[in-house]
Short mmCIF file of C-alpha atoms in Angstrom, two decimals:
data_model
loop_
_atom_site.label_atom_id
_atom_site.label_comp_id
_atom_site.label_asym_id
_atom_site.label_seq_id
_atom_site.Cartn_x
_atom_site.Cartn_y
_atom_site.Cartn_z
CA MET A 211 47.65 14.67 47.68
CA PRO A 212 45.40 17.67 46.83
CA THR A 213 44.32 19.73 49.79
CA GLY A 214 40.85 20.93 50.66
CA ARG A 215 37.90 19.43 52.48
CA PRO A 216 35.68 16.78 50.85
CA ASP A 217 32.69 19.12 51.31
CA GLY A 218 34.24 21.56 48.84
CA ASN A 219 34.89 24.46 51.26
CA ASP A 220 38.10 26.47 50.98
CA ALA A 221 39.45 25.85 54.51
CA HIS A 222 42.70 23.90 54.35
CA PRO A 223 43.94 20.98 56.44
CA ARG A 224 47.34 21.16 58.06
CA ALA A 225 50.01 21.79 55.45
CA PRO A 226 51.76 18.53 54.53
CA TRP A 227 55.20 20.02 54.94
CA ARG A 228 54.68 20.70 58.68
CA ASP A 229 55.37 18.09 61.31
CA ASP A 230 53.28 17.47 64.45
CA ARG A 231 55.20 20.19 66.32
CA HIS A 232 54.32 22.74 63.61
CA THR A 233 57.99 23.43 62.89
CA ARG A 234 59.15 24.53 59.49
CA VAL A 235 60.52 21.84 57.13
CA PRO A 236 63.29 23.17 54.86
CA ASP A 237 62.15 24.66 51.57
CA LEU A 238 64.17 22.07 49.62
CA THR A 239 62.25 19.24 51.24
CA ARG A 240 58.93 20.97 50.48
CA ARG A 241 59.90 21.41 46.85
CA MET A 242 60.86 17.72 46.62
CA LEU A 243 57.52 16.66 48.10
CA VAL A 244 55.52 18.83 45.76
CA GLY A 245 57.65 17.90 42.78
CA GLY A 246 57.20 14.21 43.55
CA LEU A 247 53.44 14.57 43.03
CA THR A 248 53.81 15.80 39.47
CA GLY A 249 53.13 12.44 37.87
CA LEU A 250 50.37 11.50 40.30
CA VAL A 251 47.91 14.41 40.32
CA PRO A 252 46.73 16.97 37.74
CA SER A 253 48.71 20.16 37.38
CA ALA A 254 45.70 22.17 38.56
CA ALA A 255 45.73 20.28 41.84
CA LEU A 256 49.46 20.88 42.25
CA ALA A 257 48.90 24.57 41.62
CA ARG A 258 46.44 24.60 44.49
CA VAL A 259 48.99 22.83 46.73
CA THR A 260 51.71 25.34 46.03
CA ALA A 261 49.31 28.25 46.24
CA HIS A 262 48.25 27.17 49.69
CA ALA A 263 51.82 26.94 50.96
CA PRO A 264 52.82 29.61 53.51
CA VAL A 265 54.66 32.52 51.91
CA HIS A 266 56.38 33.97 54.98
CA ALA A 267 59.24 32.22 56.65
CA HIS A 268 57.99 32.79 60.17
CA VAL A 269 54.26 32.19 60.76
CA PRO A 270 53.22 32.04 64.40
CA ALA A 271 52.19 28.54 65.45
CA ALA A 272 48.80 29.74 66.70
CA ALA A 273 48.03 31.36 63.35
CA ALA A 274 49.08 28.21 61.52
CA ARG A 275 46.81 26.14 63.71
CA HIS A 276 43.94 28.55 63.02
CA VAL A 277 44.40 28.21 59.24
CA ALA A 278 44.97 24.48 59.27
CA HIS A 279 42.20 23.55 61.67
CA PRO A 280 39.24 25.97 61.53
CA ALA A 281 36.96 25.59 64.51
CA HIS A 282 34.16 23.03 64.27
CA ALA A 283 35.21 21.81 60.82
CA PRO A 284 36.69 18.32 61.25
CA LEU A 285 37.79 16.40 58.17
CA HIS A 286 35.82 13.33 57.16
CA ALA A 287 36.76 10.34 55.07
CA PRO A 288 34.95 10.15 51.71
CA ALA A 289 31.81 8.05 51.65
CA ILE A 290 32.14 4.56 50.19
CA VAL A 291 29.42 4.04 47.58
CA GLY A 292 28.40 0.47 46.86
CA ARG A 293 27.50 -0.91 43.46
CA ALA A 294 24.23 0.58 42.21
CA ALA A 295 21.32 -1.80 41.76
CA PRO A 296 20.50 -2.59 38.10
CA PRO A 297 17.46 -0.78 36.70
CA LYS A 298 14.13 -2.58 36.83
CA PRO A 299 13.19 -4.11 33.47
CA LEU A 300 10.60 -2.18 31.50
CA VAL A 301 7.61 -4.18 30.25
CA MET A 302 5.80 -2.62 27.28
CA LEU A 303 2.11 -3.51 27.13
CA ASP A 304 0.33 -3.08 23.82
CA PRO A 305 -3.51 -3.10 23.95
CA GLY A 306 -4.54 -4.12 20.45
CA HIS A 307 -6.51 -1.86 18.06
CA GLY A 308 -8.04 1.42 19.29
CA GLY A 309 -9.64 4.57 17.96
CA LYS A 310 -11.25 4.05 14.56
CA ASP A 311 -10.07 0.42 14.62
CA PRO A 312 -12.48 -1.46 16.94
CA GLY A 313 -10.87 -4.84 16.41
CA ALA A 314 -13.18 -7.83 16.69
CA ILE A 315 -16.78 -7.21 17.68
CA GLY A 316 -18.27 -9.77 20.03
CA ILE A 317 -21.60 -11.51 19.70
CA SER A 318 -23.17 -9.10 22.18
CA GLY A 319 -21.45 -6.07 20.61
CA THR A 320 -18.34 -5.85 22.80
CA TYR A 321 -15.38 -4.18 21.08
CA GLU A 322 -12.04 -5.94 21.26
CA LYS A 323 -10.23 -2.59 21.64
CA HIS A 324 -12.03 -1.95 24.95
CA VAL A 325 -11.37 -5.45 26.31
CA ALA A 326 -7.69 -5.22 25.36
CA GLU A 327 -7.24 -1.84 27.03
CA ALA A 328 -9.04 -2.93 30.22
CA ALA A 329 -6.96 -6.12 30.48
CA ALA A 330 -3.69 -4.29 29.81
CA SER A 331 -4.52 -1.66 32.44
CA GLU A 332 -5.16 -4.39 35.01
CA LEU A 333 -1.89 -6.08 34.12
CA GLN A 334 -0.08 -2.76 34.44
CA ARG A 335 -1.61 -2.25 37.89
CA GLN A 336 -0.49 -5.68 39.11
CA LEU A 337 3.02 -5.39 37.66
CA GLU A 338 3.60 -1.97 39.21
CA ALA A 339 2.18 -3.15 42.54
CA SER A 340 4.81 -5.91 42.61
CA GLY A 341 7.56 -3.29 42.67
CA ARG A 342 9.70 -5.41 40.36
CA TYR A 343 9.05 -3.70 37.04
CA ARG A 344 8.60 -0.47 35.19
CA VAL A 345 5.60 -0.53 32.86
CA ALA A 346 4.61 1.50 29.81
CA MET A 347 1.61 1.27 27.48
CA THR A 348 1.57 1.91 23.74
CA ARG A 349 -1.84 3.48 24.36
CA ALA A 350 -3.65 4.30 27.59
CA ASP A 351 -6.80 5.58 25.91
CA ASP A 352 -8.96 4.93 22.87
CA ARG A 353 -6.69 6.00 20.03
CA PHE A 354 -5.45 4.50 16.77
CA ILE A 355 -1.75 3.65 16.54
CA PRO A 356 -0.24 2.05 13.40
CA LEU A 357 1.47 -1.30 13.88
CA GLU A 358 4.87 0.17 13.03
CA GLY A 359 4.25 2.93 15.57
CA ARG A 360 3.71 0.41 18.35
CA VAL A 361 7.09 -1.16 17.69
CA ASP A 362 8.70 2.29 17.57
CA ILE A 363 7.20 3.16 20.97
CA ALA A 364 8.73 0.01 22.47
CA HIS A 365 12.13 0.95 21.07
CA SER A 366 11.89 4.54 22.31
CA HIS A 367 11.28 3.22 25.83
CA LYS A 368 14.12 0.67 25.52
CA ALA A 369 11.67 -2.03 26.54
CA SER A 370 12.92 -5.36 27.86
CA LEU A 371 9.75 -7.19 26.84
CA PHE A 372 6.83 -6.43 24.50
CA ILE A 373 3.38 -7.97 25.08
CA SER A 374 0.54 -7.27 22.63
CA MET A 375 -2.89 -8.12 24.07
CA HIS A 376 -5.87 -9.16 21.95
CA ALA A 377 -9.20 -10.97 21.86
CA ASP A 378 -9.88 -11.61 18.18
CA ALA A 379 -12.66 -13.37 16.31
CA LEU A 380 -12.78 -16.48 14.13
CA THR A 381 -15.30 -17.68 11.60
CA ASN A 382 -15.79 -20.80 13.71
CA ARG A 383 -17.70 -19.54 16.76
CA ALA A 384 -17.19 -22.80 18.60
CA VAL A 385 -13.46 -22.16 19.03
CA ARG A 386 -12.56 -20.72 22.41
CA GLY A 387 -9.55 -20.46 24.67
CA ALA A 388 -6.38 -18.43 25.09
CA SER A 389 -3.24 -18.75 22.99
CA VAL A 390 0.17 -17.10 22.58
CA TYR A 391 1.92 -16.17 19.33
CA THR A 392 5.53 -15.44 18.39
CA LEU A 393 7.04 -14.16 15.16
CA SER A 394 7.86 -16.44 12.24
CA SER A 395 8.00 -15.95 8.50
CA LYS A 396 5.73 -19.01 8.13
CA ALA A 397 2.52 -19.61 10.04
CA SER A 398 2.29 -22.67 12.25
CA ASP A 399 -1.21 -23.50 10.94
CA ARG A 400 -3.96 -22.18 8.70
CA GLN A 401 -5.99 -20.64 11.54
CA THR A 402 -2.95 -18.71 12.76
CA ALA A 403 -2.16 -17.55 9.23
CA MET A 404 -5.68 -16.10 8.92
CA LEU A 405 -5.36 -14.49 12.33
CA ALA A 406 -2.06 -12.84 11.37
CA GLN A 407 -3.59 -11.61 8.13
CA THR A 408 -6.44 -10.01 10.08
CA GLU A 409 -4.09 -8.39 12.58
CA ASN A 410 -1.71 -7.11 9.91
CA SER A 411 -4.59 -5.50 8.04
CA ALA A 412 -5.37 -3.24 11.01
CA ASP A 413 -3.32 -0.47 9.38
CA ARG A 414 -6.01 -0.07 6.72
CA TYR A 415 -7.71 2.27 9.20
CA GLY A 416 -4.76 4.62 8.96
CA GLY A 417 -5.30 5.47 5.31
CA PRO A 418 -3.11 4.85 2.27
CA GLN A 419 0.05 6.22 3.89
CA VAL A 420 -0.13 3.60 6.67
CA HIS A 421 -0.11 -0.03 5.71
CA ALA A 422 1.27 -3.36 6.86
CA ASP A 423 4.35 -4.62 5.07
CA SER A 424 4.06 -7.00 2.16
CA PRO A 425 4.58 -10.73 2.82
CA GLU A 426 8.01 -10.51 1.16
CA VAL A 427 9.14 -7.67 3.42
CA GLN A 428 7.67 -9.41 6.47
CA GLU A 429 9.74 -12.50 5.69
CA ILE A 430 12.90 -10.38 5.45
CA LEU A 431 12.10 -8.62 8.72
CA ALA A 432 11.47 -11.93 10.46
CA SER A 433 14.88 -13.16 9.29
CA LEU A 434 16.55 -10.14 10.93
CA VAL A 435 15.29 -10.97 14.40
CA THR A 436 18.25 -12.12 16.47
CA GLU A 437 18.47 -15.63 17.81
CA GLU A 438 18.58 -14.23 21.34
CA THR A 439 15.31 -12.37 20.73
CA ARG A 440 13.68 -15.49 19.29
CA HIS A 441 14.80 -17.50 22.28
CA GLY A 442 13.43 -14.87 24.66
CA ALA A 443 10.07 -14.72 22.87
CA ALA A 444 9.75 -18.51 22.87
CA HIS A 445 10.62 -18.63 26.56
CA MET A 446 8.04 -15.95 27.36
CA ALA A 447 5.35 -17.76 25.32
CA SER A 448 6.09 -21.00 27.15
CA SER A 449 5.89 -19.20 30.52
CA ILE A 450 2.47 -17.74 29.65
CA VAL A 451 1.08 -21.09 28.56
CA THR A 452 2.34 -22.70 31.78
CA ALA A 453 0.78 -19.94 33.91
CA PHE A 454 -2.53 -20.00 32.00
CA ARG A 455 -3.04 -23.76 31.98
CA PRO A 456 -4.41 -24.27 35.53
CA ARG A 457 -6.54 -21.10 35.48
CA ILE A 458 -7.65 -20.25 31.95
CA GLY A 459 -8.92 -22.39 29.10
CA LEU A 460 -6.42 -22.81 26.26
CA LEU A 461 -6.57 -23.80 22.62
CA GLN A 462 -5.50 -27.34 21.86
CA HIS A 463 -2.11 -26.10 20.66
CA PRO A 464 -1.80 -22.79 22.51
CA SER A 465 1.75 -21.82 21.49
CA ARG A 466 1.76 -20.76 17.82
CA HIS A 467 3.66 -18.52 15.43
CA ALA A 468 3.12 -16.43 12.31
CA SER A 469 4.30 -13.25 10.60
CA PHE A 470 2.73 -10.65 12.88
CA VAL A 471 4.00 -7.16 11.99
CA VAL A 472 3.65 -5.96 15.59
CA LEU A 473 6.12 -8.64 16.75
CA LYS A 474 8.89 -7.79 14.31
CA SER A 475 11.31 -6.05 16.71
CA ALA A 476 14.80 -7.42 16.13
CA ASP A 477 16.02 -6.88 19.69
CA ILE A 478 12.96 -6.95 22.00
CA PRO A 479 11.42 -10.34 22.81
CA SER A 480 7.79 -9.94 21.73
CA VAL A 481 4.64 -12.03 22.09
CA LEU A 482 0.99 -11.59 21.14
CA VAL A 483 -1.51 -12.94 23.66
CA GLU A 484 -5.01 -13.90 22.56
CA MET A 485 -6.94 -13.91 25.83
CA GLY A 486 -9.90 -15.59 24.10
CA PHE A 487 -12.12 -15.05 21.07
CA MET A 488 -14.87 -12.48 20.87
CA SER A 489 -16.59 -14.75 18.35
CA ASN A 490 -17.32 -17.25 21.14
CA HIS A 491 -20.07 -16.15 23.50
CA MET A 492 -18.43 -17.79 26.55
CA ASP A 493 -15.06 -16.14 25.95
CA GLU A 494 -16.72 -12.80 25.30
CA ALA A 495 -18.79 -13.03 28.48
CA ALA A 496 -15.71 -13.91 30.54
CA LEU A 497 -13.58 -11.08 29.11
CA ARG A 498 -16.31 -8.56 29.91
CA GLN A 499 -15.90 -9.36 33.62
CA ALA A 500 -13.26 -7.52 35.64
CA ALA A 501 -12.77 -10.56 37.89
CA HIS A 502 -11.78 -12.71 34.92
CA ARG A 503 -9.40 -10.06 33.61
CA MET A 504 -7.77 -9.98 37.05
CA VAL A 505 -7.15 -13.74 36.79
CA VAL A 506 -5.67 -13.32 33.31
CA ALA A 507 -3.41 -10.51 34.54
CA GLY A 508 -2.37 -12.49 37.61
CA ALA A 509 -1.33 -15.45 35.47
CA MET A 510 0.65 -13.14 33.19
CA VAL A 511 2.46 -11.58 36.15
CA GLN A 512 3.49 -15.08 37.19
CA ALA A 513 4.71 -15.77 33.64
CA ILE A 514 6.67 -12.50 33.53
CA ASP A 515 8.26 -13.32 36.90
CA ARG A 516 9.34 -16.70 35.55
CA TYR A 517 10.71 -15.10 32.41
CA PHE A 518 12.90 -12.58 34.22
CA ALA A 519 13.98 -15.13 36.82
CA THR A 520 16.05 -16.83 34.13
CA ASP A 521 19.61 -15.53 34.30
CA SER A 522 20.01 -15.13 30.55
CA MET A 523 16.78 -13.12 30.36
CA VAL A 524 17.82 -10.80 33.17
CA THR A 525 21.15 -10.22 31.44
CA HIS A 526 19.34 -9.36 28.21
CA ALA A 527 16.92 -7.04 29.99
CA THR A 528 19.48 -5.02 31.90
CA GLY A 529 22.24 -4.94 29.33
#
């Protein structure tokens, strides 16, 4: 075996060709021992072994003991390192709209972009406080980010889960309640199709060089999403609906799907959460209150816990 202390110092342990009485073993035996290591250790290590061998035939025993066992420098066995814990999954939160894109404007003048950012920040706080997740935001201030850019940010962070948070508006002001959306080339209903069209048009604020993909390209992109990703997104949507039901009002059919550009990642399970509608005065009033946003965030933490508690989801999240 190579000589030298595990701490990397140059002091040498007792030479392997000396017995407990520190008597000289014949040179032939030493050469056989060293030669027998040729196939087991690198040549550099063997060079160190031979270099450390005594050169003179007669070395006083006291001197040999001094070289082999320097004072106060006992040898220690190498530490045994256990299997490292897997990294915590990273949850990417995406507050909708921002900057020159206000999103929906409530009856009392509340901007959706501000509600989305406040709710996402509260969810980030609760997730980080749990100690179970890493969290990143596509935006942490009032700035415009193209839809494609939001997906790119999630990929750059190697996110395990992508959650886009919104509070849109409908022409029917009587409609209220939360809902969850996943990606599909075809909308589940007319209302969802109109909602997706509104969301996908957000890139108009970015000028002519930034635009949502055409319906044909969106359909192709949706077809590229892996079955594992679809399954993960559907599972996450179901978990959110289950967590929301006893605490937050829901639409009659709260789990829906359409061709949302922001959900098009092929390998990151992605959902879009409508926390309510700014076009309904009761939903708008609730979303303006920090206490209500805390309830929404708490329910979503419960849903995220349920999602990652599933073995297949944990495997997907940690590779």
